[in-house]
mmCIF file of C-alpha atoms and ligand atoms in Angstrom:
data_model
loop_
_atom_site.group_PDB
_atom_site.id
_atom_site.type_symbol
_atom_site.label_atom_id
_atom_site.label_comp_id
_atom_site.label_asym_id
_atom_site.label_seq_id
_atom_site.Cartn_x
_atom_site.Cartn_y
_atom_site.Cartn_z
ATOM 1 C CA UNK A 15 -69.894 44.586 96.458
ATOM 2 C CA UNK A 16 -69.594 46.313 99.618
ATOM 3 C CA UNK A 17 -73.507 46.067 100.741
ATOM 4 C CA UNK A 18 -76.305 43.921 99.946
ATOM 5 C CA UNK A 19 -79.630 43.750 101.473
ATOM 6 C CA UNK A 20 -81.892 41.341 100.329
ATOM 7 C CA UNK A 21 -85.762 41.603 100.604
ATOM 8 C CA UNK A 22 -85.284 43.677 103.610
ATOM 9 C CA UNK A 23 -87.999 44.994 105.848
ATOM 10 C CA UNK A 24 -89.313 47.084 108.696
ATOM 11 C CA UNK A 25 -92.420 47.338 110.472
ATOM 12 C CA UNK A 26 -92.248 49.497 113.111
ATOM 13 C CA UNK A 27 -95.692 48.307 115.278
ATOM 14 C CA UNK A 28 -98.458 51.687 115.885
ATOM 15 C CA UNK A 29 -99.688 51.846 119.425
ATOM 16 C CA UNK A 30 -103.218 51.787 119.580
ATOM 17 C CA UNK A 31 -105.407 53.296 121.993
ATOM 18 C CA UNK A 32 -107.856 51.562 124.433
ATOM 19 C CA UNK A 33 -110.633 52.101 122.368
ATOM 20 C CA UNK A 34 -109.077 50.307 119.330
ATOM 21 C CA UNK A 35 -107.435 47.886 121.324
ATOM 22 C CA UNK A 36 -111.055 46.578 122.579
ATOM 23 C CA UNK A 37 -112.328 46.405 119.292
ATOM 24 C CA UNK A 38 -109.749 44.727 117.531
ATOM 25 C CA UNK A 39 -106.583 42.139 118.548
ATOM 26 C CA UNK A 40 -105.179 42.996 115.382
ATOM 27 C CA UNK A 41 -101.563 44.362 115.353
ATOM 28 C CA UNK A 42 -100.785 47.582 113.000
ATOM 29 C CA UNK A 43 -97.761 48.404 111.567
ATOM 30 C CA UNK A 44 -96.032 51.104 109.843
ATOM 31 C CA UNK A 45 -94.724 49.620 107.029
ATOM 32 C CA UNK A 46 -91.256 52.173 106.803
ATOM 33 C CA UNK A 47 -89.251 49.226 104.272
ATOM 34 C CA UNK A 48 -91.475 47.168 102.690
ATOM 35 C CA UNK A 49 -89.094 44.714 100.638
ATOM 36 C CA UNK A 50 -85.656 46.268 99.668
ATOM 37 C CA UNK A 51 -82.729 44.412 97.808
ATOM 38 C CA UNK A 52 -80.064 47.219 96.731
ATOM 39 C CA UNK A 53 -76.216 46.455 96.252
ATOM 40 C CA UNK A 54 -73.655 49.053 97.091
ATOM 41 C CA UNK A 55 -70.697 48.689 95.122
ATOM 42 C CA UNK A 56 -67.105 48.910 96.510
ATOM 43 C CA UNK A 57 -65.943 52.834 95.886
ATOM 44 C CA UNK A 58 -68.896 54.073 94.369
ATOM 45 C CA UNK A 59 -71.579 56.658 96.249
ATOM 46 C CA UNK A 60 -75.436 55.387 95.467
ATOM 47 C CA UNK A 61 -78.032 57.773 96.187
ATOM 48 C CA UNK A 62 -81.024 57.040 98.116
ATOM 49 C CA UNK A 63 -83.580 59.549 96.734
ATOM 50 C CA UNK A 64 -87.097 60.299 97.595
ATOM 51 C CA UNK A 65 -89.731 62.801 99.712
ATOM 52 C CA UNK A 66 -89.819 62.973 103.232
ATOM 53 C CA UNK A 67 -91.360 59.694 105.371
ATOM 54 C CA UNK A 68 -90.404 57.208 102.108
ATOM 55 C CA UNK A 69 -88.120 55.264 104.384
ATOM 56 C CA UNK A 70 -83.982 56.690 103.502
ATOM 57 C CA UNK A 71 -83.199 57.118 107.217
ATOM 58 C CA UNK A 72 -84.502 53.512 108.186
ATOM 59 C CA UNK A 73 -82.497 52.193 105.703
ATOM 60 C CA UNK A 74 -79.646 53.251 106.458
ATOM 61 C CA UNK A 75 -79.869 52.863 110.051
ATOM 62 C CA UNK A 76 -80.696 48.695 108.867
ATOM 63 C CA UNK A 77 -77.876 48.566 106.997
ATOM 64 C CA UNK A 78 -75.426 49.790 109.715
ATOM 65 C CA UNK A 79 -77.312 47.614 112.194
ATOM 66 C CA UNK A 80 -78.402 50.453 114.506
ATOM 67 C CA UNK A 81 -82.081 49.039 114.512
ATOM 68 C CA UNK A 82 -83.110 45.243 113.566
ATOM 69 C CA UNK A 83 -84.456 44.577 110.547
ATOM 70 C CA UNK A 84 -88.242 42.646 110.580
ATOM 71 C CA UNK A 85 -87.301 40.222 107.576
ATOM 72 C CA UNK A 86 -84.461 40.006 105.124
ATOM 73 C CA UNK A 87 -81.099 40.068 104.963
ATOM 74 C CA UNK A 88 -77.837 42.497 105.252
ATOM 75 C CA UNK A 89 -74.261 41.343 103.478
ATOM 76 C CA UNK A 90 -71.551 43.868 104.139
ATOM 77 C CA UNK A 91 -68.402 42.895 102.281
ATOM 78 C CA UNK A 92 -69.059 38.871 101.829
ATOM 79 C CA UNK A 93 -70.733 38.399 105.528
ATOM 80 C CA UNK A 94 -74.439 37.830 106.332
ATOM 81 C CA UNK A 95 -74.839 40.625 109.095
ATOM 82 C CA UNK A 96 -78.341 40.465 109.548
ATOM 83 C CA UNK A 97 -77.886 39.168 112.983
ATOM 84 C CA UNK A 98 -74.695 39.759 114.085
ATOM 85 C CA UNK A 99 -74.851 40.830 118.240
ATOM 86 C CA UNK A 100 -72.639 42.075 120.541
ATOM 87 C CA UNK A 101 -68.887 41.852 120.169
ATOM 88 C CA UNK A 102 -68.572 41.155 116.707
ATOM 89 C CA UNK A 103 -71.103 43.935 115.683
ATOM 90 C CA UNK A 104 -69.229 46.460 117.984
ATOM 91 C CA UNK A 105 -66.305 45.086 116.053
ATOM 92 C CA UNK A 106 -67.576 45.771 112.693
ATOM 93 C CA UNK A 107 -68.538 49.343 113.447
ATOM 94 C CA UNK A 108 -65.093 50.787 112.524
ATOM 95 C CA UNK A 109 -65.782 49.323 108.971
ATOM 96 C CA UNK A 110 -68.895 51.092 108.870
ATOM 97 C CA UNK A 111 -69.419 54.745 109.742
ATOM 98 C CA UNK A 112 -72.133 57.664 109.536
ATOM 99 C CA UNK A 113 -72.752 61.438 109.348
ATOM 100 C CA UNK A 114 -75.696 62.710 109.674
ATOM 101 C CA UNK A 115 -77.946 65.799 109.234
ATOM 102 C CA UNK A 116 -77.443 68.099 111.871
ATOM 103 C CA UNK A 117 -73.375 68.178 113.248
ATOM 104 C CA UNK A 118 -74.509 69.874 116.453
ATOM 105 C CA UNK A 119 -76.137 67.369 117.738
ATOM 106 C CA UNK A 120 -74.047 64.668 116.292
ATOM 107 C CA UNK A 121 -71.017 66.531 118.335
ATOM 108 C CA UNK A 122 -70.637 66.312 121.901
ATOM 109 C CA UNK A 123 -70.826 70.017 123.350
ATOM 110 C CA UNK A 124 -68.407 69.291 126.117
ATOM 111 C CA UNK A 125 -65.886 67.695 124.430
ATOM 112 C CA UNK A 126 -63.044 69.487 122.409
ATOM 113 C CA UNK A 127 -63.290 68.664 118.674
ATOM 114 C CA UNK A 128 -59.971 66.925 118.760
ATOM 115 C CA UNK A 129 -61.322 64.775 121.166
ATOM 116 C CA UNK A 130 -64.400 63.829 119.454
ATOM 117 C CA UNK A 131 -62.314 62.940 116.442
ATOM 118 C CA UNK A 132 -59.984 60.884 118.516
ATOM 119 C CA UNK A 133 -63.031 58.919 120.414
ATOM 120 C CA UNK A 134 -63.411 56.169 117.950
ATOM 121 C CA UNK A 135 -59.843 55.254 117.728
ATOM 122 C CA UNK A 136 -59.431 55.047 121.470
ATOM 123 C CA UNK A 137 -62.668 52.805 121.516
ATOM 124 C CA UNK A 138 -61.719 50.412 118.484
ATOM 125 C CA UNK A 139 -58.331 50.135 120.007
ATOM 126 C CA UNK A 140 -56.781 51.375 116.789
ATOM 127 C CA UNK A 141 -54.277 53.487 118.452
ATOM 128 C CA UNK A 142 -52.268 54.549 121.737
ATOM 129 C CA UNK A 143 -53.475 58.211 122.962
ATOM 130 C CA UNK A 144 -50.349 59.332 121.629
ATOM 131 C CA UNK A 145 -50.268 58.035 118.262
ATOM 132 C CA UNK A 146 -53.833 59.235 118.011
ATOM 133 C CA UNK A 147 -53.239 62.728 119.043
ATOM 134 C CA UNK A 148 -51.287 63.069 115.773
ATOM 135 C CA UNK A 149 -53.636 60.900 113.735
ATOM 136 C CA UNK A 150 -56.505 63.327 114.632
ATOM 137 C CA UNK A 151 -54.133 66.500 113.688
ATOM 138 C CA UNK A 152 -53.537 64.919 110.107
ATOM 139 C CA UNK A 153 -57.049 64.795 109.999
ATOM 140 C CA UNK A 154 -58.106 68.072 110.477
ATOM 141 C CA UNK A 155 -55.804 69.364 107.874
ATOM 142 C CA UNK A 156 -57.441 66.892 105.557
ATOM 143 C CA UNK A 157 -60.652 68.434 106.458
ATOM 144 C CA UNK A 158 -59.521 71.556 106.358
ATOM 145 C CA UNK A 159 -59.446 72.860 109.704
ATOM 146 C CA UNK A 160 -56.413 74.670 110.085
ATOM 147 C CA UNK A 161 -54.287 75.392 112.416
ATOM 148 C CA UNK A 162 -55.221 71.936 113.279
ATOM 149 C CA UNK A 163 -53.763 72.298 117.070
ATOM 150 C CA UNK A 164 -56.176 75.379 117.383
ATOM 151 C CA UNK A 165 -58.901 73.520 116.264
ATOM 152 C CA UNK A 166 -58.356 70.444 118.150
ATOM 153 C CA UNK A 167 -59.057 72.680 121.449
ATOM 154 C CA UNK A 168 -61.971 73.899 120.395
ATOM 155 C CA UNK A 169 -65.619 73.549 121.262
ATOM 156 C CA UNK A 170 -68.274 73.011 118.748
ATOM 157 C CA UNK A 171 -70.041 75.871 119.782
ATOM 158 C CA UNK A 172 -67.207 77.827 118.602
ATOM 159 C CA UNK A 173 -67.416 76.588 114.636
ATOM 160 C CA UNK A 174 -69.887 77.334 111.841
ATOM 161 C CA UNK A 175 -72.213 75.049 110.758
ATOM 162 C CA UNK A 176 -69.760 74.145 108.099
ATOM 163 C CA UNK A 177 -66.618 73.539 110.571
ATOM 164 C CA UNK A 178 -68.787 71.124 112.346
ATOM 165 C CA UNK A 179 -70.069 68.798 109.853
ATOM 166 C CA UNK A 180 -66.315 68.733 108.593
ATOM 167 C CA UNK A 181 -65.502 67.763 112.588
ATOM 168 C CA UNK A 182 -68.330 65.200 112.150
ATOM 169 C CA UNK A 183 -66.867 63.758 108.537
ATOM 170 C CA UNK A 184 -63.148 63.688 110.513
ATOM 171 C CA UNK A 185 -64.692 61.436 113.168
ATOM 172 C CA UNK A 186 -66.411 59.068 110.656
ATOM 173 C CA UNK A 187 -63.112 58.997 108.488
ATOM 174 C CA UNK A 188 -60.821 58.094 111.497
ATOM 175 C CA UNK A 189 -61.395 54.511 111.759
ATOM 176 C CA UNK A 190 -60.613 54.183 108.003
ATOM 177 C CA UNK A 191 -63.890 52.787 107.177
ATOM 178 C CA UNK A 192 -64.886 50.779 104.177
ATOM 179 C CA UNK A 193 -68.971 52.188 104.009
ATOM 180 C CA UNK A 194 -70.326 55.630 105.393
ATOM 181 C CA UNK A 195 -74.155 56.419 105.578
ATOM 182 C CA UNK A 196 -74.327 60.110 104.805
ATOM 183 C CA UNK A 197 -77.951 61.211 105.685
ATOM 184 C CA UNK A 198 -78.915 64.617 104.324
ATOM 185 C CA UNK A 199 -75.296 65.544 104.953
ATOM 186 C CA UNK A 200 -75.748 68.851 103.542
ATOM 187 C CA UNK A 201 -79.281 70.260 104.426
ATOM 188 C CA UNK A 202 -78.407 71.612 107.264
ATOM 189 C CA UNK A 203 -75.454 73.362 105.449
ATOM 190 C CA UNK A 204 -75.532 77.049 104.086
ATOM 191 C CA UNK A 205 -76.140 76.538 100.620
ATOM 192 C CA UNK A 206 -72.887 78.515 99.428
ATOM 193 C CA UNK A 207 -71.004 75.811 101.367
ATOM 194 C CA UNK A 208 -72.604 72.746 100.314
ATOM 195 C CA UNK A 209 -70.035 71.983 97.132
ATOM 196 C CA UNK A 210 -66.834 71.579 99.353
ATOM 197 C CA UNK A 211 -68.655 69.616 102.013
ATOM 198 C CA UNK A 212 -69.450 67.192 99.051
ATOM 199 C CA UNK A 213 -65.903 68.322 97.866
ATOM 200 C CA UNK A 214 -64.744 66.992 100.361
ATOM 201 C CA UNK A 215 -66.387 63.474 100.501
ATOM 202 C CA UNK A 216 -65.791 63.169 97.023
ATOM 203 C CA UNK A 217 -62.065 63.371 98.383
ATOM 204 C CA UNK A 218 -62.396 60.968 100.799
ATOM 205 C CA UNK A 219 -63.892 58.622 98.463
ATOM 206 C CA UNK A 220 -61.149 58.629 96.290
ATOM 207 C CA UNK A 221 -58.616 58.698 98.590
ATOM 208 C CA UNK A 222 -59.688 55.857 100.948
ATOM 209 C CA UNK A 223 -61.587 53.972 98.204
ATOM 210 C CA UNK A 224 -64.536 54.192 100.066
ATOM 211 C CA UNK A 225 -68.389 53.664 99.580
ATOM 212 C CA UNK A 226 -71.134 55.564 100.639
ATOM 213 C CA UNK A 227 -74.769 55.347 100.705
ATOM 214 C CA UNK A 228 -76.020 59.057 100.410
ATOM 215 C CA UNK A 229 -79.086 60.017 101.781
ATOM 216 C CA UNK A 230 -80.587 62.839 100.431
ATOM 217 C CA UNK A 231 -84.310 64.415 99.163
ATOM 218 C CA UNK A 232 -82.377 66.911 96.621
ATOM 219 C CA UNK A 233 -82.079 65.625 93.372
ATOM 220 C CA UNK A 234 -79.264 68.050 92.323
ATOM 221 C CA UNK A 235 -77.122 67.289 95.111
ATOM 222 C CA UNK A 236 -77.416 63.457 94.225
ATOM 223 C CA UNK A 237 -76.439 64.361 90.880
ATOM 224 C CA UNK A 238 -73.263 65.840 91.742
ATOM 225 C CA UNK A 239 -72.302 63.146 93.846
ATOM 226 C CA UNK A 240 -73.405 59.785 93.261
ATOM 227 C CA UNK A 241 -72.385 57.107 90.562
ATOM 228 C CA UNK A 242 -75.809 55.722 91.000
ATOM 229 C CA UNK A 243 -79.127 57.032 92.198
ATOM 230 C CA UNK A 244 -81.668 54.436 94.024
ATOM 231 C CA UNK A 245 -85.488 56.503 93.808
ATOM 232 C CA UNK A 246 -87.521 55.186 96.984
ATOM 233 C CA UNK A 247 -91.303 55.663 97.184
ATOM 234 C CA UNK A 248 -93.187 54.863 100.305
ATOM 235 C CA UNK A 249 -90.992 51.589 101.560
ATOM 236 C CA UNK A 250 -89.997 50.757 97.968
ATOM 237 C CA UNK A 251 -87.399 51.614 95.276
ATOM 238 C CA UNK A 252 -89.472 52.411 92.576
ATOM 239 C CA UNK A 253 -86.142 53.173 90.213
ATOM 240 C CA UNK A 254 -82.152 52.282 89.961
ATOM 241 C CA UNK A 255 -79.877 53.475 87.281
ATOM 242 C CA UNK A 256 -76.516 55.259 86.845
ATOM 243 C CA UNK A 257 -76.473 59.102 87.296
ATOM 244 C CA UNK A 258 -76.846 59.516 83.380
ATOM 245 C CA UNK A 259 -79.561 57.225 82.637
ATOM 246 C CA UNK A 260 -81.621 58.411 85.328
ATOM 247 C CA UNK A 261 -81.744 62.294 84.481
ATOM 248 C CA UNK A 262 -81.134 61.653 80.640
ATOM 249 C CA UNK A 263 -84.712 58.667 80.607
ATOM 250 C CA UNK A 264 -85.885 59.094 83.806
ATOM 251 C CA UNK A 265 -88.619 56.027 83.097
ATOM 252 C CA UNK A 266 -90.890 55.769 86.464
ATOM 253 C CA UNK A 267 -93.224 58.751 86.382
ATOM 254 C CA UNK A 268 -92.115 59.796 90.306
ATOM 255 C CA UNK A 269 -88.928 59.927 88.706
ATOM 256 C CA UNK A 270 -89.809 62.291 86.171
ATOM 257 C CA UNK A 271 -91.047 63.990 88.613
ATOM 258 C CA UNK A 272 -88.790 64.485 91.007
ATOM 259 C CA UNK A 273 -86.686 66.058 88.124
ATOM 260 C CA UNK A 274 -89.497 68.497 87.095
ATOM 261 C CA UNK A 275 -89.231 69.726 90.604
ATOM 262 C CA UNK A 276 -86.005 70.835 90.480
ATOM 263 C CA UNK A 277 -85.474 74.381 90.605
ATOM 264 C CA UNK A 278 -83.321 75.436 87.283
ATOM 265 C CA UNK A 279 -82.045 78.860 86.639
ATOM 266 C CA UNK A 280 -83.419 79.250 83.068
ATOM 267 C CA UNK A 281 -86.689 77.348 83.177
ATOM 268 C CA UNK A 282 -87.156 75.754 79.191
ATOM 269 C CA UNK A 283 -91.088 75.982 77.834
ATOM 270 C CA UNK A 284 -91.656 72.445 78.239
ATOM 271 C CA UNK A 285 -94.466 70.750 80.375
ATOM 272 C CA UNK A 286 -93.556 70.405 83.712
ATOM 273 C CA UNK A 287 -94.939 66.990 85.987
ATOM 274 C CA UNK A 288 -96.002 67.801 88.823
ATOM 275 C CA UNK A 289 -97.229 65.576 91.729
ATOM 276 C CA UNK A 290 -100.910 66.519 93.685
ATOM 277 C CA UNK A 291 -101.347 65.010 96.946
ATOM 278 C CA UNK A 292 -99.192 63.915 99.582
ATOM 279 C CA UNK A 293 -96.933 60.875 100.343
ATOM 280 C CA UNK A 294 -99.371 58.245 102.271
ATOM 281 C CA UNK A 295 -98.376 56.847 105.136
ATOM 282 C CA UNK A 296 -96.951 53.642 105.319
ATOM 283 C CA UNK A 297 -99.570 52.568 107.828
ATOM 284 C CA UNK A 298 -102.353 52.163 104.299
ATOM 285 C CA UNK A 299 -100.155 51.488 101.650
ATOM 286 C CA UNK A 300 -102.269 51.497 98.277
ATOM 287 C CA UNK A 301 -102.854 48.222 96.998
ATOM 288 C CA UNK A 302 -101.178 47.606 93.223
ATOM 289 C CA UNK A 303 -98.543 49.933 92.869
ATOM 290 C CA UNK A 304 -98.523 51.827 95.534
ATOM 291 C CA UNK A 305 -97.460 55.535 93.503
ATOM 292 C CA UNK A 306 -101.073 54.954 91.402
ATOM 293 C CA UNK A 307 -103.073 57.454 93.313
ATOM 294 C CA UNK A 308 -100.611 59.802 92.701
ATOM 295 C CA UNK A 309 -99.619 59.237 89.256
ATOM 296 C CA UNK A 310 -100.899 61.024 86.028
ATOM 297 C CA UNK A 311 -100.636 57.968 83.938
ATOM 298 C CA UNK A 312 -102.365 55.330 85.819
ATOM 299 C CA UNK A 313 -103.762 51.898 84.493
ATOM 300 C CA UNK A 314 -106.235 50.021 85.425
ATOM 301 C CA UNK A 315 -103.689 47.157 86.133
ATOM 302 C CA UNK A 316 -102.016 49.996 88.317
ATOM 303 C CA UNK A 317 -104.171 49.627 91.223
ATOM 304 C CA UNK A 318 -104.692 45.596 90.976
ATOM 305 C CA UNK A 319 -101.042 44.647 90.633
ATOM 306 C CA UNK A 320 -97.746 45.641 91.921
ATOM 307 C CA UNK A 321 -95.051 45.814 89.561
ATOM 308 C CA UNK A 322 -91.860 44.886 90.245
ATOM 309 C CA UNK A 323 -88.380 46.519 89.689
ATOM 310 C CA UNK A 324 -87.404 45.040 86.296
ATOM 311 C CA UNK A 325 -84.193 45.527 84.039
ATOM 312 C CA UNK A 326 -85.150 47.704 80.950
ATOM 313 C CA UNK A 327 -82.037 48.669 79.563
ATOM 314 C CA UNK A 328 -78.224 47.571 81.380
ATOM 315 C CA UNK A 329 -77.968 48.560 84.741
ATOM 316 C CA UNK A 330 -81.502 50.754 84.233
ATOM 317 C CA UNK A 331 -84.216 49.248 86.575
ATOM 318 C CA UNK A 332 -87.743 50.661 87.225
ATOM 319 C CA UNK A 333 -90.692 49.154 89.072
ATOM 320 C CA UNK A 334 -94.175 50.279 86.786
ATOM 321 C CA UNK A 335 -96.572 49.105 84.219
ATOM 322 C CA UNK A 336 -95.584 51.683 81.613
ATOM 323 C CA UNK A 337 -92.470 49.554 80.926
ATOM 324 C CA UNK A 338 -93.889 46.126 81.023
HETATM 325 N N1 ATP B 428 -89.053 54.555 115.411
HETATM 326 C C1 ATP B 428 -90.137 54.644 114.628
HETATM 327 N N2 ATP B 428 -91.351 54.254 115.072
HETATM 328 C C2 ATP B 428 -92.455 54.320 114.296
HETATM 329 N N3 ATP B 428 -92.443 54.759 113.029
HETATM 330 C C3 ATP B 428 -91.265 55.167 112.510
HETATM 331 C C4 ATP B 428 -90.044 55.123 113.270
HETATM 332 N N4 ATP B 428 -89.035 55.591 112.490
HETATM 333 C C5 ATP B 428 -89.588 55.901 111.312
HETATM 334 N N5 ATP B 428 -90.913 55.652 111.307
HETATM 335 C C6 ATP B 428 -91.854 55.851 110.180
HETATM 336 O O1 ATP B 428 -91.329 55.194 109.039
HETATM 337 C C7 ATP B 428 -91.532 55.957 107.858
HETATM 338 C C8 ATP B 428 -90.200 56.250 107.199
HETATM 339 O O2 ATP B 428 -89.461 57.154 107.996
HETATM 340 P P1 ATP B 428 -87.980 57.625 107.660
HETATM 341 O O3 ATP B 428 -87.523 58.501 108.763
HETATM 342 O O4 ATP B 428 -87.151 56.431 107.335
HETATM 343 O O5 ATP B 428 -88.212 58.481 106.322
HETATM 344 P P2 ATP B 428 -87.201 59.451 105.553
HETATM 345 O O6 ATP B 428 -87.326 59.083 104.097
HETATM 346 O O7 ATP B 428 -85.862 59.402 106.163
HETATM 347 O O8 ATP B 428 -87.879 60.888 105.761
HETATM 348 P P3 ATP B 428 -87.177 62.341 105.930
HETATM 349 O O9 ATP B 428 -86.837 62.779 104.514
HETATM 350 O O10 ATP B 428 -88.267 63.169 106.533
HETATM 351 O O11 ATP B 428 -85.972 62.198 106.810
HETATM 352 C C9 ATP B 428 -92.283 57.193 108.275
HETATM 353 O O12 ATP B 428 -93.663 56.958 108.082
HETATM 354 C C10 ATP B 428 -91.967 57.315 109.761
HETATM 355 O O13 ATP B 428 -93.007 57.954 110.447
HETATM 356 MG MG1 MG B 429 -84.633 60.851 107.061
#
């Protein structure tokens, strides 16, 4: 295991105005993890699934420690993390890298590529300016940016879309890490382009024996990546399983459909589920389970109880009544 959280939340606290504030001391929150205990294996890529606002991007800001968690706890690689400070989290960031949605604003404008690459290894220490001059060359031809000494000059306003988030996945890989957060990696990304990008993590996976926790609200692009897909609903997972099992028995009706929803060339005659409504927000969380006023199957114990996420089959976990 390369990651573990355990119970982990976040409540990020709503600002009220004056009028509420005079009326009531209570304190609200924004419940944006409500309760999360995932593993990440080492070398495998797990999927973090689900609509907009369900809580992927605070997760995996928790897990790399870029915001502090409300309750719970964070293991990467055999160490409690939860609460590491200072040094010794600005140590541990080399382990631990990410790439996020848009490169351009990952990138600094003013700074040649090469540079950017080289940042991180001249701020872990990991090399001399010389040594990483060269390091950063080998990785642009891994990325694919060649000439890599006419790439290392330039700009990121001079590169595609495409150029830059391989610039972006050069400076994550640099510092050899052991876990990258890739959030929406490829949303940003012409859709023509998308497959090497994940090509090209895919790569890097293999090649470094890396992990990665992969962010993403398309279904299809988590299937072509991940060895395991982790379905979140509103602050919750709501289903875990291995790429097969989840889009061979999807078993948690948001699951279902989720797949539904995906656009196929050739649709088949069968019925389609389909959601109505919106995601809530995680400021009134349904009581019971909180997918029941949502879902087409509901029980009456749906909106008394919450279920929990419960082993139906090996390695197949889903969180709802239907199952029980
Ligand atoms: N800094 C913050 N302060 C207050 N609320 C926040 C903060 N960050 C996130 N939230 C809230 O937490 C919830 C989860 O947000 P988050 O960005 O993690 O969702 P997401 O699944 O990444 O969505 P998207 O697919 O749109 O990126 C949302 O309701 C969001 O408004
Ligand atoms: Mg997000």
């Amino acid at each position: 295991m390369i990651l573990e959280t355990k119970d982990l939340k976040k409540y990020f606290p709503v600002t009220k105005s004056f009028i509420e504030r005079l009326f009531t001391r209570e304190m609200k929150y924004v419940k944006a993890i409500d309760g999360v205990s995932i593993d990440v294996r080492k070398g495998e890529i797990l999927s973090l699934v689900g609509e907009s606002g369900s809580g992927k991007t605070t997760l995996g800001k928790l897990v790399l420690r870029l915001i502090d968690p409300t309750d719970g706890r964070i293991i990467f690689d055999g160490r409690d993390i939860t609460y590491l400070k200072g040094e010794e989290l600005r140590r541990l960031r080399r382990h631990m890298q990410i790439i996020y949605q848009d490169p351009y604003a990952s990138l600094n404008p003013r700074m040649k590529i090469g540079e950017s690459i080289k940042d991180p290894l001249i701020i872990h220490n990991i090399a001399s300016d010389q040594e990483a001059y060269k390091m950063v060359l080998n990785m642009l031809e891994k990325v694919g940016l060649t000439p890599s000494e006419h790439f290392y000059g330039l700009y990121p306003r001079s590169l595609s879309g495409g150029q830059r988030q391989r610039v972006a996945i050069a400076r994550a890989m640099i510092t050899n890490p052991k876990f990258v957060v890739a959030d929406e990696p490829v949303s940003m990304i012409d859709v023509s382009l998308r497959a090497s990008i994940l090509d090209l993590m895919l790569r890097f996976k293999h090649d470094l024996h890396l992990s990665y926790l992969f962010i993403t609200h398309d279904l299809a692009v988590s299937k072509y990546i991940s060895d395991r897909i982790a379905v979140m609903y509103l602050a919750k997972i709501v289903e875990l399983g291995d790429v097969y099992s989840i889009f061979k028995k999807p078993l948690h009706p948001y699951t279902q459909a989720l797949i539904s929803a995906i656009p196929v060339p050739y649709p088949r005659r069968e019925k389609k589920l389909s959601l109505s409504g919106e995601i809530p927000s995680g400021i009134d969380i349904p009581p019971g389970c909180r997918f029941h006023p949502r879902c087409p199957f509901k029980m009456n114990i749906c909106s008394e109880e919450e279920p929990t996420l419960r082993r139906i089959e090996e390695g197949h976990y889903v969180a709802c009544f239907l199952h029980q």
